[in-house]
XYZ file of C-alpha atoms in Angstrom:
130
model
C 122.322 95.214 103.639
C 121.195 98.752 103.978
C 117.510 99.478 104.589
C 115.139 102.306 104.484
C 111.536 103.203 105.637
C 108.271 102.912 103.664
C 105.376 104.851 104.836
C 101.808 104.023 103.340
C 99.202 106.801 103.374
C 95.736 106.058 102.778
C 92.683 108.075 103.256
C 91.782 106.102 106.607
C 94.827 104.331 107.246
C 98.768 104.828 107.748
C 101.519 102.291 108.097
C 105.136 102.629 108.644
C 107.356 99.802 107.763
C 110.986 99.777 108.759
C 113.912 97.812 107.278
C 112.636 97.663 103.585
C 115.435 96.570 101.501
C 113.565 96.882 97.938
C 110.659 97.955 96.488
C 109.415 96.972 92.933
C 106.610 99.187 91.365
C 105.322 100.260 88.014
C 104.548 103.828 86.497
C 103.670 104.830 82.911
C 107.316 104.198 81.997
C 107.328 100.430 83.206
C 108.531 98.630 86.119
C 111.107 99.794 88.306
C 113.043 98.869 91.510
C 114.215 101.320 94.480
C 116.943 100.169 96.765
C 118.319 102.061 99.850
C 120.145 105.490 99.119
C 118.226 105.632 95.658
C 118.329 108.998 93.994
C 115.301 111.393 94.928
C 112.252 110.005 92.998
C 108.658 111.052 92.389
C 106.229 109.187 90.246
C 102.643 108.168 89.816
C 102.284 104.250 90.242
C 99.632 102.681 87.925
C 96.709 100.838 89.160
C 97.878 97.305 90.237
C 100.204 95.492 92.795
C 103.548 96.521 93.846
C 105.720 94.560 96.221
C 108.423 95.257 98.816
C 110.695 93.076 100.936
C 111.578 93.681 104.575
C 115.107 92.615 105.419
C 115.639 89.164 103.772
C 112.258 87.842 104.453
C 109.685 87.112 101.733
C 107.999 89.901 99.563
C 104.910 91.430 100.683
C 102.444 92.926 98.218
C 100.360 96.324 98.042
C 97.401 96.599 95.980
C 97.106 100.258 94.819
C 94.302 101.883 92.883
C 96.942 104.320 91.624
C 99.168 106.284 93.780
C 102.140 108.738 94.186
C 105.492 107.726 95.328
C 107.982 109.828 96.562
C 111.659 108.679 97.867
C 114.067 111.138 99.410
C 116.374 110.977 102.299
C 116.203 107.277 102.192
C 112.377 107.262 103.081
C 109.766 106.166 100.783
C 106.209 107.636 101.010
C 103.068 106.159 98.815
C 99.987 108.026 99.172
C 96.819 106.504 97.749
C 93.038 106.852 98.442
C 93.293 103.369 99.857
C 95.499 100.479 99.629
C 95.411 96.629 100.632
C 98.655 95.050 101.828
C 99.997 91.628 102.736
C 101.998 88.541 101.990
C 99.650 86.661 99.847
C 99.857 87.656 96.207
C 96.664 85.786 95.450
C 94.701 87.408 98.252
C 95.814 90.742 97.286
C 94.707 90.125 93.691
C 91.297 89.011 94.688
C 90.842 91.996 97.248
C 91.891 94.227 94.414
C 89.357 92.738 91.915
C 86.434 92.834 94.428
C 87.456 96.619 95.093
C 87.348 97.284 91.394
C 83.871 95.477 91.103
C 82.445 97.384 94.102
C 83.830 100.536 92.747
C 82.112 100.007 89.292
C 78.717 98.909 91.128
C 78.774 102.268 92.799
C 79.704 104.257 89.576
C 77.129 102.526 87.531
C 74.658 103.386 90.317
C 75.682 107.048 90.480
C 75.309 107.272 86.723
C 72.022 105.777 86.672
C 70.627 108.114 89.371
C 72.237 111.147 87.620
C 70.252 109.795 84.410
C 67.091 109.572 86.365
C 67.573 113.219 87.820
C 68.249 114.584 84.265
C 65.132 112.770 82.719
C 63.093 114.174 85.846
C 64.361 117.811 85.080
C 63.779 117.761 81.424
C 60.118 116.335 81.976
C 59.569 119.264 84.441
C 60.942 121.714 82.181
C 58.753 120.312 79.179
C 55.649 120.463 81.558
C 56.575 124.168 82.433
C 56.706 125.193 78.896
C 53.147 123.813 78.131
């Protein structure tokens, strides 16, 4: 069986995985599979879990909060802000869910701080006009 190399690029991490036989991911058009010697491909993966297989081993899973996938010259590159990967699908899904909840907390806190700043500025402007 022919194989290719998968390189995962995150903001703080990078992994190179040899002997990948197949990759299954999803973009806006739906789910797709990439085998060795696939035609050139560039796509944007949706938020979720993709999977790949090394040799004839079991599937490994990658949780991605959106990513760009490029396949050319029998090499696949996936670039994302961050990713989580491993052999246990349930653990990956839990980690992705926790990551999403953490991001939502930070976003909510950011919005609250921004709203407080806006209120303070409006109060100061109102006091200056008086």
